[in-house]
Each structure stands twice: as C-alpha cells, then as structure tokens.
Amino acid sequence: MQLPVNDSYGQSSEHFQQVQNNNSLQQEQQDPLPSSQQDTHVTHIPEPSPSDHQKPLKFHSSVQQFTSLEASKQRMSKLQIPTNPRITQNLGVVISNGPKGALPDSSKPQKPAYISIRGKSSINKVSSDDIADATLQPGMFPPSLRAYVERALALCKDDAQKAVCQDYLKEIITQASCDGSLFSKDWDIEPLYALSSMLAKGISKQVAASVKLDSVSTRRVKSRWEPVGEKLEDIKDSIDADSSKTEVLEGSKGQEFAVSPKKWEKQETTWINQQQHHITSTKPSKRGGQKIKKPDPGTGGVGTSSESDTDLDQGGFHLGSLLTTETPEEKRKRQTRTKRFERSKEYSGPKGSTKPKLQGNASSRRASAIRLVMSVGDVNGQAVEDINWDSLTIRGTCQEIEKRYLRLTSAPDPSTVRPEDVLRKALAMVQSTPKNYLYKCEQLKSIRQDLTVQRIRNEFTVQVYETHARMALEAGDLAEYNQCQAQLKGLYSEGISGSYNEFTAYSLLYMVFQNVNNRDLLSSMARLSHAARQDEAVRHALAVRSAVATGNYTSFFRLYRTAPKMSSFLMDLHVERMRFEAVKCMSRSYRPTLPLSFMARTLGFSSLSLVNGLDEKESDGLEDCEEWLKTHGAQVVYESSTNELMLETKMSAATLFMPEPEDVVPHGDANLAVNDFLTRS
Amino acid sequence: MWAREREEREREMALDRRDSVSSAPWRGNAAGSLFFGAAEASRKLAEYVNSVIEALSTQNGRTLASLLAISSANSFCELVASALELAKEPIKILKQVDKHAPLGDMLSNHTKCMHSYQQRRYVEAFNALEKSANMFLQEFRSWESAWAMEALHTIVYELRTLAQMADREMVANGKIPDKLKGAGSFLMKVFGALAGKGPKRVGALYVTCQLFKVYFKLGTVHLCRSVIRSIETARVFDFEEFPARDRVTYMYYTGRLEVFNDNFMGAEKKLMYALRHCHSSKRTNVRMILKYLVPVKLSLGTLPKEWLLQKYNLREYLNVVRALRRGDIKLLRHALHANEDGFLRSGVYLVLEKLEQQVYRRLMKKIHIIQKLKDPARAHQIKMEVIVKALSWLDINMDVEEVECIMAILIHKNYIKGYFSHKSKVVVLSKQDPFPKLNGRANIL
C-alpha cells in the first residue's frame, strides 16, 4: 500500500511545481469572484457535524465576523500562505477561495506579513532559530519523536499546560538537534514525566508570553485553544496531507475528501482557525515547525517555488506519519490506515510503540492506551467497532505458575502476565491443590484476568470458566458463579465447545430459583434445542422447574437426590423454601397428624445424612427433621401408641414461620468469614 | 399482525379515497413503472411533489399519508423511486415543498428511502426514513391541529416495519441488528409529542400499540410499563375516546402482559374487552385474542366449546380441553408435549402446565361420582389405592407417595375441600361442596 502512495507523491511533486509556477496567474483568474460570495464563505457555518463541534465553530465564525474588518488585511495575508495551491487550483468555485480572492494583488506584497508572524516564535529563541529551522524541515523528524510529542501533548490537561508543554518540547527538540541526538535518541522510551513537572512551573511563563500577542490574536486566544480548534487545525493538517493524494490517486482515500463540497467548506473555515493558530503557536512538531519559511529575498517566482517544495514535503511527511488528534471520522480512517502500515512496514508512529515493543516500558504503552481510549470517548459507536484492539493486546512472558489476583488499574504489563501454556499448568495446579476455595478462587481469577488481557478465547478459556463455575457452586459462591456463567454464555455463543448442556441446566435451575420472570424463563426454554432437551442434566433441570412450578415437593426432593453433576448445589438454594412450602401444604391438608419419619423421607432430610454417613447405614434424618420443624414453628408431638414423633398439623398450620437465615453475617458476605481470612495468609 | 390487517383495511379505504380525491391521471402511467426519459421522470416527480404540496396546503392528512406510504401495495414508492433515478436535479424539484412548509429535506430523505426500499436495501431505506421521520415530527409538533395524524401514523408504521426488514438484512450480513431498537426510541419520541393534553392525544394509542409491537419483538416488554402508565393514569382523556382498533390492540397486548405476570383475572378482563370490541369479521385478529384468552379462561375454570376452537383453528387446545373434561392426565401431557414449541413461544406454556391440577381434580370428581352411585354413605372417602389404580389405567404410573403429595397440594390449593389421612391413606372429602367452583380463584394459586 505504501509504495503507490509514495509514487503518487513523486508524480504530484512534478505536477505541483507546474501549478506553483502558474500560481499567480491562477490567483488573478480567481480575483473577479464576486465579493458577496467571499463574505458568505467566511462566515459560513459548517454543516453541523454529529459530534460536538457545532458550538465552537459557531463561535469561531462569529468572532470572525466581528473582527473581520480590522483583521482582514492581516488575516488574508496569513491565509494566503497555507493555502495549498493545488487545492486552490482544483477546487476553484467550490471553495470559492474567498479570502485569497479578496486580495487584489496576490502573494508578493503579503509575504512580509507572514514573516512577521513567523518572527513570533523567534522571539523566544533567536539564537537557535536557524538550527531549529534546519532541523524542523518537514520530513526531518523521526517518527518516534512525533509520537513522543503527541504523547506529551496528550498528557496536558488544559490549554495553558499545552502551550507550556509545546514550548518545552520545542526546547528539547532544538537541544536534541544541536547535540545531534535527534535521530539517535530513542524517543519511545524518553520519559514523559519530566515534562509534567515542567508544566507546573511553566504556566507563569506562558502568561508572560501571551502578553506579547497582538490584539487580534489576544481576542482569539480563548477560542483558539479550545479542543475543537485544535481538532480543526488537525483536520486542516490532514486535509493538507490528503489533498494532493486526492487528485493523483483518485482512489477511495482521496474520494473521502473529494466527494462532498461541504467538507471543503469546512476545511476553509478551519484554515482561518489555522491562521489564528499560527499567530501564537510555538508548537514545534507540526504546522509551526513545518511552516517555517525563510524570508525569501528573491523574486516572486522563486519564492513560490520554494514554498511549493515545502508544502509538498509537508504533504509527504504527513502521509508517512500520522496525527493523533483529529475529528472522529478522520481518526477512524486514519487508524485503519495506521494498522496497515504497522503490519507491513517499519512504521513506528504514535501507536507503533505498542505492538513492536511488547517488552517496552509500561508507561509508553499506557500512554498509547490512554490515547486510544480517549479517542474512543468522543467517537460514536461505529468507530469503536473499527478500532483494532489487536494493537493493545499483549502477549505475556511471566513463567510463574502461581499468581495473586489484583484488579488491574492500569494497562497490563507483559512481564507479569502468563502465556497460555503457563496458564494451563496453573489450572492443573488449581485443580489438584488441596488448599481451600478462597485460594483456588483467587488463582482462577488471576488466570481469568491473564486470559482476558491477552484476549485468549478458546476451549481452554471455557475450561477455566467451567472449572471456576463448578468450584464456585460447590463453595456456594454465587457471585463468582454468576460471572463465570455470563462469560460462558458468551463463549458458547461464539461456538467454542465445552460442557454446554451442563451449564445450560445450571442456568435454567438458577433462573427458576431466582424467580426470574416468566417471560425470560419461557424464552430460554424455547431456545433449548431438541438435542439439549435429551441431555440428562437439562432434563433434570426441566423436571425440577416443573416440580417447583406445581409445588410438587415429593418430586422435587426425589430430583434433589438424583441430581446430576453440580445441580444439587444449585438446588440447595431452593431446599429451604421448598421445605417450608411443603410443610405448610402438609399442615393444611393432612389430619390429624403426620409421622416425622415420613416427612424426613419426603423432605430430603434422610438423603442429607447419606452424604457423610457410610452408605449401608442410611440415616433417617429424623433429628434433623425435628430440629428443622421446631425452628420453623411447627408443633411436634410424641405418639405413644406407635412410638413415633408426629407433626400436629392443625396447630402447626397457624404457627409456621420462616426464620431468618442463620448464616447471615453483618457485612453480607458469608465467604468473608474471619476463619477463612486467617487461613488465607 | 392482526392489527396490521386493520391498518391495511384502513389503508385500503384511504387508497380508494385517494384515487378519487387526487385522481391524478399520471398514476395510470406509473403502472408501467419506468419512464422513457429524464424529462418525463422530472415531470412525474414534480407532479408527486405538487400532490404533497396540495395535501399540505389543504391539510388533507389522508392524502398525505397515502403519498408517504412505502410498503403498501399501491404506494407511490415505485413511481418515485424510478423518477428519482432518471430525473435531472431531483433535489431541486423536491425542494419546491419548502415554499409551503420546511419539509424539503424531509421529502428528499423520504424519497431516498423509497428508492432504497425499491432496491431492497432496507438498512439504507431505514436510515433515510428515520431522518425523514424526525424532520416530519419536528414539523408536526408545530402544527396546532392534528390534521396530519394519519400521515404521522403511516410514517410510524413504515418505520417499524422497515426496521424489522433492516434488522433481518443486518443479521443476514452478520451484523448486530439495532434498527428496531432505534425505531423504538423514535416511537417513544412520537409518543411524547402526542401523549400530552390537546387534540393530538387521540393518536397516542396507535403509537403505543406500535411500541408494544416493537417491545414484544425485542423481548423488552418491561419497557411497556411506562407507556401503559401514561395511558392509564391520565384523567384528561377517556380511554373510550381512542379509536376502536387501537383500543383492541392495546387491550390485546396488555392482556398478554398480564398473562406473563400470572394475573389471570386481569388478563381475562383485558382480553375479553379486546374480543368484544374486535370486529367479528376479522378472524385472524379474533384468533390471536383467543389464543391467549382460551388458556386464561381454562385456568379460571371455563372450558370453551369445541366448535369455537375448530372455527378459529385453535386445534392445539382441543386435546387440552378434552383432557380437562375427562380428567385424562395422559392426554394433557401428550397435548402439552406435542405443541411444546408453539406454547413456549407464545408464552402460554406455563399457564397450561398448571392445568394439570385441574385435571387431577376432575379425576377425583369422577371417582367421587362413581362411588356415590355405588355407596352414597361412604362416597366421600376415597382410598388411595383407588386413585393409584385409576391413574394406572391412564398409563400414569405413580407410587403412593407421589399421589399423596398431589392430593395434599389439591387440598392445600383449595381445588378439593377435605383432608388427607396419612394413617389410613384416605382422602376424606368435605360433605358440602367438595369441589368448589374455580371461578375467580386462579389468581390465589
């Protein structure tokens, strides 16, 4: 992809030269444009964009109106230079080229005005200006430096900081070019925090600097540094870059800009902003730097040709590198393009630091992550889809099998993330460890985290979640179980195989017991495939549901006894309620008494003792049953004739109650009991 | 669907009238669908625009509605779409509307939608229509009277149906469908514009019904609640003043909601209202109401005549009703199993499932009657073994404990009056009214 682009630029350079030579002629041709058209153009408010640009833009343009008279001369002179003559030529009427056309006698007399503006930046650094000019020639920066500058700017919280930061950056770059380290230095690992410390003390300097601004720019200072202004400026940048492409390529990329005239109008407006920007901007990396033009004492023809060179280089430069702050739309396109270069070529722009340098320091990666996230922030939904998260995916290098779980508060560091083969060992370790659930849970959570940050979604992932879900069920940890179940649902729906039916059964049971509304239950039942309905666990779950729906306690507790896999742990959730309902039903319908032995059998007490007793000695669970009945307010009497304990039904019907659950702890999570906490460490 | 039929009927009427009202001679030509040249296309388009302008200036909502219709059989869709393709500067022609009302952009979006619709690019069509609808709504708000209500309803209807088509297209292209959701939020906006006091409120129920359709389709029925509250709590407008078709649709959907909430009494009331007000010639609609009303009535203890089920082709309930009459558990289970998918999808499965207890009750009643014939003195005592044997004749093999449990539940839930003696394994029925009437009892279950 890159090659044809470069080629086209080669072509365009020749073409460009021609255009430049004809430039003055061109302008004269455009001069007769009706002035009314110019006016409407200058004050034109761009098509309201879906994002938040509208307001600031309006503001800009209104300012424009107010100051247009006093500033017109100055502005027009300024406007003249950044106007890419190629655009001018090709757009002709569409752009209407207002400000430029308004100038009666074209570029030559206006040059000095522009130069005086350039002088602005040289106020600060007269001595280093020459060097800076030399090094700041477009195309001369290493891409890593550009990335560095953008990272630094991304850290700035407000406009003042940004301005200071730009000053500081300029200093750094000038210095680097002085001692020749501009290209040798590894900007990717250059620390940014030195900058942030600078920001604090630099503010006063900034205030002093702003005093020097001329009246027009002072009035506009506020609006200019608004984020939108910044963005617009970059649109202009990008359009600059793309404009030459537009004609030469006539390809899809070019058309993005060529299609709608509105876009060009917008651009024109931004050029005005752009101009304002130049008045105070000391931003070294982008326009400020590239726009440096030496006062050319030569004739107009020579002057324009040198100018064209500069602009051309600049265009080529933009194409090769990438800008970070743009309009959402532009950003999206740009990002996809970035990806292309990243894969194929040596590009190491803003985001380049993430992928090629997996081992790189966390701060740079984090910066890129932040930038990506920020860029996502103001973009509408579509753009999020288009962002390729691959560039942020890391591959772990940690070889430790055991790892404590810590909730991530920053971008993950590959050196602490385990790759899949280590995670497999870790899972095996968790499955075989004799330690308690809390330990296992933590280990599993850290495994899950490592899987997530590396975006591993395969059968192993399913295995981890299934293992954790089962263990959580066993330990009664519903919160974790729920998380796992939710993840599993997504994983299964992606077609990754696992114990699908088993977990379908669990989720059905869970829905039944959580009193999910009928509609949800119905829809998940309707979704069951015929194959799933034949599965033992699912069939069991459906039978349990039916038993709960009809209040059939006999059937419920029989199913409880025969529950497959971990289903009985889920049914535990409902046992208490089911028993209570059952006893209520019994005490209403049976007269006069009911033997406890029958109740213990029917209500599943006997099976409880089967778990810890030896199998030949099945406990009848009478004591448990009696205990339970008494705590629930039932009246138990001793029947001497049969030597049996009996439930006195008529009296019990009135006195039954549901006691408060015993295992309630003040902090609401029984798993955080002190004993467990102590065994943990 | 049943409401749609009503709409279609309405629309047919509208179309008939349109043909007489506008009686545009050029529509005859349009049947040929394609024009011969750009000039003719431009002329046709201009005529279309003029009709819109005329409808706007005479405030003829019905004509405007038919001009804006997209999916109905004889809409202007095809004509406009082909005119749009051939005409020179179609936007300029469409902008003519701006002279009368600022709807030029709306119309250009609307015709774009028609064009995309004609080419079966439904996502595009939906996006254009959404824009058009928003602009129209904005304009509609500024109109004092409700003359354009019919046009607004047409747009609402088209937007909803188009959203479903767009979603299908998105699914086919492997995208996540979200257009119906978008249509839902637009409809909510429309509802907001209509639901207040004033002459426009009469159209609010139609939008509500369209919203129901969206929410039921999306499975987000909980969102219906806020709309229902707004309709039912407002004192300024009597429910009976809404058009009948909207009332019927509304009651049908709210009745279904009550079925989900297991509120059978409420469901019966609403569905009965819908049935009573639904035009009897609309068999599909009557059938849809009955589909929910029958199970609700069954659970309240009212059995329908078989001819009713036959007439409205509700055969899936035939065996359920027979099982209830005979006390045949096996038949009920069979009927439920045979139509499981359908019942699950329509949402009546859980209602029908609970009928099992009524079938047991019926069986007990039969045993009781037989015993009374044999030995009236001891008829109120039904031995466990008798019940188990009766069940085994029905091929239902349950042990004593299970049957005991079912009997206990029947007594507990007041299907049977009496008590159970565990010691002697006998159900002792109350001598007075052992099988109380179910009417009005179902909601206590």
Short mmCIF file of C-alpha atoms in Angstrom, two decimals, chain A residues 115-337:
data_model
loop_
_atom_site.label_atom_id
_atom_site.label_comp_id
_atom_site.label_asym_id
_atom_site.label_seq_id
_atom_site.Cartn_x
_atom_site.Cartn_y
_atom_site.Cartn_z
CA ILE A 115 7.20 36.54 8.01
CA SER A 116 6.45 38.84 10.86
CA ILE A 117 4.28 36.18 12.28
CA ARG A 118 6.96 33.65 11.99
CA GLY A 119 9.07 36.06 13.92
CA LYS A 120 6.80 35.36 16.82
CA SER A 121 8.42 32.08 17.57
CA SER A 122 11.83 33.50 17.09
CA ILE A 123 11.23 35.95 19.88
CA ASN A 124 11.92 33.20 22.31
CA LYS A 125 14.81 31.62 20.60
CA VAL A 126 16.60 33.83 18.28
CA SER A 127 19.85 32.03 18.62
CA SER A 128 18.62 28.56 17.97
CA ASP A 129 16.19 29.52 15.34
CA ASP A 130 18.44 28.77 12.46
CA ILE A 131 19.20 25.33 13.69
CA ALA A 132 15.65 24.76 14.50
CA ASP A 133 14.69 25.81 11.07
CA ALA A 134 17.13 23.44 9.61
CA THR A 135 16.05 20.51 11.67
CA LEU A 136 12.43 21.34 11.69
CA GLN A 137 12.21 20.93 7.99
CA PRO A 138 9.28 18.70 7.25
CA GLY A 139 10.14 15.10 6.87
CA MET A 140 13.21 15.51 9.02
CA PHE A 141 11.74 14.24 12.27
CA PRO A 142 11.99 10.64 13.20
CA PRO A 143 8.51 9.23 13.60
CA SER A 144 9.29 8.21 17.13
CA LEU A 145 9.84 11.85 18.03
CA ARG A 146 6.49 12.75 16.63
CA ALA A 147 4.93 10.03 18.70
CA TYR A 148 6.75 11.38 21.68
CA VAL A 149 5.45 14.86 21.12
CA GLU A 150 1.95 13.60 20.77
CA ARG A 151 2.22 11.60 23.92
CA ALA A 152 3.41 14.65 25.74
CA LEU A 153 0.56 16.74 24.41
CA ALA A 154 -1.93 14.08 25.30
CA LEU A 155 -0.92 14.47 28.92
CA CYS A 156 -1.73 18.14 29.02
CA LYS A 157 -4.85 18.87 30.93
CA ASP A 158 -5.69 22.29 29.67
CA ASP A 159 -4.65 24.82 27.13
CA ALA A 160 -2.19 26.60 29.30
CA GLN A 161 -0.38 23.39 30.01
CA LYS A 162 -0.40 22.54 26.39
CA ALA A 163 1.19 25.79 25.48
CA VAL A 164 3.88 25.38 28.08
CA CYS A 165 4.39 21.86 27.02
CA GLN A 166 4.86 22.94 23.47
CA ASP A 167 7.43 25.49 24.50
CA TYR A 168 9.24 22.88 26.43
CA LEU A 169 9.07 20.36 23.66
CA LYS A 170 10.50 22.83 21.29
CA GLU A 171 13.38 23.37 23.61
CA ILE A 172 14.00 19.67 23.87
CA ILE A 173 13.93 19.19 20.17
CA THR A 174 16.15 22.14 19.49
CA GLN A 175 18.60 20.88 22.02
CA ALA A 176 18.50 17.41 20.60
CA SER A 177 19.16 18.72 17.15
CA CYS A 178 22.01 20.81 18.49
CA ASP A 179 23.87 17.94 20.00
CA GLY A 180 22.85 15.67 17.15
CA SER A 181 20.86 13.25 19.26
CA LEU A 182 17.67 13.99 17.42
CA PHE A 183 17.92 10.81 15.44
CA SER A 184 19.98 8.71 17.77
CA LYS A 185 17.79 9.18 20.81
CA ASP A 186 15.14 6.58 21.44
CA TRP A 187 12.10 8.77 21.80
CA ASP A 188 9.91 5.83 22.52
CA ILE A 189 11.48 5.39 25.92
CA GLU A 190 12.18 9.01 26.67
CA PRO A 191 10.39 9.75 29.94
CA LEU A 192 7.38 11.97 29.82
CA TYR A 193 7.17 12.87 33.45
CA ALA A 194 10.00 15.30 33.13
CA LEU A 195 7.55 17.20 31.06
CA SER A 196 4.74 17.05 33.51
CA SER A 197 6.92 18.52 36.21
CA MET A 198 7.74 21.27 33.80
CA LEU A 199 4.14 22.05 33.29
CA ALA A 200 3.63 23.36 36.77
CA LYS A 201 6.30 25.99 36.74
CA GLY A 202 5.85 26.87 33.13
CA ILE A 203 2.50 28.49 33.49
CA SER A 204 3.77 31.86 34.58
CA LYS A 205 6.00 31.89 31.58
CA GLN A 206 3.04 31.26 29.40
CA VAL A 207 1.16 34.20 30.84
CA ALA A 208 4.07 36.45 30.13
CA ALA A 209 4.22 35.17 26.61
CA SER A 210 0.59 35.78 25.97
CA VAL A 211 1.01 39.44 26.78
CA LYS A 212 3.07 39.78 23.70
CA LEU A 213 0.30 38.67 21.46
CA ASP A 214 -1.11 41.17 19.10
CA SER A 215 -4.58 42.47 19.64
CA VAL A 216 -6.37 40.23 17.21
CA SER A 217 -4.84 37.11 18.49
CA THR A 218 -5.40 38.07 22.08
CA ARG A 219 -9.04 38.31 21.40
CA ARG A 220 -9.00 34.92 19.93
CA VAL A 221 -6.79 33.22 22.36
CA LYS A 222 -9.65 31.70 24.23
CA SER A 223 -11.33 30.09 21.33
CA ARG A 224 -8.22 29.08 19.54
CA TRP A 225 -7.06 26.70 22.18
CA GLU A 226 -10.31 25.05 22.64
CA PRO A 227 -10.13 21.38 21.88
CA VAL A 228 -12.25 21.84 18.83
CA GLY A 229 -9.96 24.44 17.48
CA GLU A 230 -7.17 22.03 17.97
CA LYS A 231 -9.03 19.37 16.15
CA LEU A 232 -9.93 21.63 13.32
CA GLU A 233 -6.40 22.57 12.92
CA ASP A 234 -5.57 19.00 12.52
CA ILE A 235 -8.27 18.44 10.05
CA LYS A 236 -6.57 21.05 8.08
CA ASP A 237 -3.33 19.27 8.53
CA SER A 238 -4.76 16.05 7.41
CA ILE A 239 -6.55 17.59 4.54
CA ASP A 240 -3.31 19.15 3.53
CA ALA A 241 -1.83 15.74 3.53
CA ASP A 242 -4.66 14.17 1.70
CA SER A 243 -5.36 16.87 -0.74
CA SER A 244 -2.51 16.06 -3.01
CA LYS A 245 -3.49 12.45 -2.84
CA THR A 246 -6.99 13.32 -3.76
CA GLU A 247 -6.26 14.29 -7.26
CA VAL A 248 -3.46 12.00 -8.07
CA LEU A 249 -4.85 8.83 -6.68
CA GLU A 250 -8.49 9.39 -7.33
CA GLY A 251 -8.80 6.37 -5.20
CA SER A 252 -11.04 5.66 -2.30
CA LYS A 253 -8.97 7.59 0.16
CA GLY A 254 -8.88 10.62 -1.98
CA GLN A 255 -12.57 10.47 -2.55
CA GLU A 256 -13.26 10.72 1.07
CA PHE A 257 -12.39 14.29 0.71
CA ALA A 258 -13.33 14.95 -2.82
CA VAL A 259 -16.88 13.72 -2.55
CA SER A 260 -18.56 16.41 -0.61
CA PRO A 261 -18.11 20.06 -1.22
CA LYS A 262 -19.26 20.69 2.32
CA LYS A 263 -16.17 19.15 3.59
CA TRP A 264 -14.12 21.63 1.72
CA GLU A 265 -16.10 24.48 3.08
CA LYS A 266 -15.44 23.21 6.49
CA GLN A 267 -11.83 23.00 5.70
CA GLU A 268 -11.80 26.55 4.56
CA THR A 269 -13.18 27.63 7.86
CA THR A 270 -10.60 25.69 9.63
CA TRP A 271 -7.95 27.43 7.69
CA ILE A 272 -8.98 30.58 9.30
CA ASN A 273 -8.58 28.97 12.63
CA GLN A 274 -5.37 27.63 11.44
CA GLN A 275 -4.20 31.10 10.76
CA GLN A 276 -5.09 32.29 14.17
CA HIS A 277 -3.20 29.41 15.46
CA HIS A 278 -0.05 30.48 13.75
CA ILE A 279 -0.01 33.77 15.47
CA THR A 280 0.75 32.35 18.83
CA SER A 281 1.59 28.79 18.22
CA THR A 282 5.03 27.73 19.10
CA LYS A 283 4.13 24.17 18.59
CA PRO A 284 7.25 22.81 17.08
CA SER A 285 6.26 19.47 15.82
CA LYS A 286 3.54 20.12 13.34
CA ARG A 287 2.47 23.14 11.48
CA GLY A 288 4.52 25.54 13.45
CA GLY A 289 7.68 23.75 12.62
CA GLN A 290 6.88 22.83 9.14
CA LYS A 291 5.51 26.14 8.24
CA ILE A 292 8.78 27.86 8.85
CA LYS A 293 9.80 29.61 5.76
CA LYS A 294 12.72 31.78 5.45
CA PRO A 295 12.05 35.20 4.16
CA ASP A 296 12.91 34.78 0.58
CA PRO A 297 14.52 37.86 -0.78
CA GLY A 298 14.28 36.55 -4.26
CA THR A 299 11.64 37.18 -6.83
CA GLY A 300 8.11 36.04 -6.57
CA GLY A 301 8.67 33.13 -8.89
CA VAL A 302 11.50 31.72 -6.86
CA GLY A 303 9.64 32.39 -3.72
CA THR A 304 6.63 30.46 -4.76
CA SER A 305 8.59 27.54 -5.97
CA SER A 306 10.45 27.18 -2.71
CA GLU A 307 7.18 27.43 -0.96
CA SER A 308 5.78 24.68 -3.05
CA ASP A 309 8.65 22.46 -2.13
CA THR A 310 7.96 22.99 1.46
CA ASP A 311 4.32 22.28 1.13
CA LEU A 312 4.99 19.25 -0.87
CA ASP A 313 7.42 17.81 1.60
CA GLN A 314 4.99 18.51 4.23
CA GLY A 315 2.35 16.56 2.42
CA GLY A 316 4.60 13.61 2.01
CA PHE A 317 5.58 13.81 5.57
CA HIS A 318 2.03 13.69 6.77
CA LEU A 319 1.29 10.74 4.70
CA GLY A 320 4.10 8.74 6.13
CA SER A 321 3.39 9.65 9.69
CA LEU A 322 0.17 10.03 11.50
CA LEU A 323 -1.52 12.54 13.61
CA THR A 324 -3.37 11.66 16.72
CA THR A 325 -5.88 14.36 17.35
CA GLU A 326 -8.36 14.62 14.58
CA THR A 327 -12.03 14.65 14.07
CA PRO A 328 -13.57 11.33 14.95
CA GLU A 329 -14.31 10.46 11.41
CA GLU A 330 -10.87 11.25 10.21
CA LYS A 331 -9.40 9.46 13.15
CA ARG A 332 -11.20 6.31 12.34
CA LYS A 333 -9.99 6.21 8.82
CA ARG A 334 -6.58 7.11 9.94
CA GLN A 335 -6.43 4.36 12.43
CA THR A 336 -7.28 1.72 9.95
CA ARG A 337 -4.62 3.08 7.73
#
